[in-house]
Amino acid sequence: MLKAVILIGGPQKGTRFRPLSFEVPKPLFPVAGVPMLQHHIEACAKVPNMKEILLIGFYQPNEELTRFLFNAQQEFKISIRYLQEYAALGTGGGIYHFRDQIVSGSPEAFFVLNADVCSAFPLSEMLSFQKEHGEPNSFVILGTTANRKQSLNYGCIVENEETNEVKHYVEKPSTFVSDIINCGIYLFNPEIFQHIGTVFQKNQQDMLLEEPTNGWHRAEAIRLEQDIFTALAGQGKLYVYKTLSFWSQIKSAGSAIYASRLYLNQYHTTHAERLASNKEGGPKISGNVYIHPTANIDPTAMLGPNVSIGTGVTIGAGVRVRESIILHGANLQDHCCVLNSIVGWDSTIGKWARVEGTPSDPNPNDPYAKIDSETLFRDGKLTPSITILGCNVTIPSEVIILNSIVLPHKDLNRSFKNQIIL
């Protein structure tokens, strides 16, 4: 019997995703037409003998999350529960706090997945790898190859090339360590809790030597990467399974468009029914495009590549959309143009308006390049990136918005470039 745990974080973890995370918890933001989390859950549900999926985070339970869990349980015919942390406990502290729930029913192993990654999720392959490598109680990290410069932004893994044992692990090193990086997807067995418990007890002892300020919380705040993997490396317990399939982080709104492209491309083999095609009386489709059945699209519109159209969206005559996500209820009026942008819920783009951003894709000439999660500002200026319109934003006719972020509920009356519009 197997279980899976998905770490969904909490409200303050979605700051780089604003203003989109104002309206919906980041893990429920639609990527390639479905909530980000659904890709994880679907992958877990496909693994044979998977009995339960647990979500751990510190979002307050809300109607949107509750509805998503109910619908996912109905669709995937598996138990899915949300366990709310009392505070942010870190990647190790969360699973340790709820260890009784995880080991209930005596699973032989369980997966741990970070919610803010996009992946082909080779979970069955990780299981097979674990059976073939190391002792039965070994742990597996999913790894992939990055270029030397970008590897410094991730957890870096030095492996024994013959056995794939992790010999050394460094989280975000200051100098080059290895081009194998941690993908944030793990396969554990219940023995991992002994190792986390050792760190917890040490933290408690350290607390006793200090002034008592919320000591229990601080003792339970444990990071798998820095606190556990660093110690386990070289002990014959930790192995890396390197995937050649796609993988990316989803830290910022710009990375959501790139993740959408990766998932839309995967739909050719997993969900061909989700991809739009050119039909008589329908819009012109170029490349991979998802259109929700409730969207109303003029047949003279041109969509794609890499476009996702949400529920109840209206798209007028002659509209051009490329490399963009159009969210629920948006209205794109005749002949407007949307490129490299996310258009928020119930927003309106007027006739002949242009909304355009700068793509933040990895270097296409480097097979190991990853997307850079740029900071919002560089050298005191807004970093050029995709354009984001929050919910209920109105762009008048013939206005141009370039490389800008527009916060919710704004009615603009002129063009903007490289600005945050509050």
Short mmCIF file of C-alpha atoms in Angstrom, two decimals, residues 290 292 294-295 309-313 326-330:
data_model
loop_
_atom_site.label_atom_id
_atom_site.label_comp_id
_atom_site.label_asym_id
_atom_site.label_seq_id
_atom_site.Cartn_x
_atom_site.Cartn_y
_atom_site.Cartn_z
CA TYR A 290 -6.82 24.42 -24.44
CA HIS A 292 -12.93 25.31 -21.96
CA THR A 294 -18.11 27.12 -22.00
CA ALA A 295 -15.92 29.69 -23.79
CA ILE A 309 -8.84 29.68 -22.32
CA GLY A 310 -10.88 29.38 -19.10
CA THR A 311 -14.56 29.02 -18.30
CA GLY A 312 -17.04 31.54 -19.69
CA VAL A 313 -14.42 33.53 -21.63
CA ILE A 326 -7.02 33.77 -20.21
CA LEU A 327 -8.91 33.23 -16.95
CA HIS A 328 -12.58 32.69 -16.12
CA GLY A 329 -15.06 35.26 -17.42
CA ALA A 330 -12.57 37.47 -19.29
#
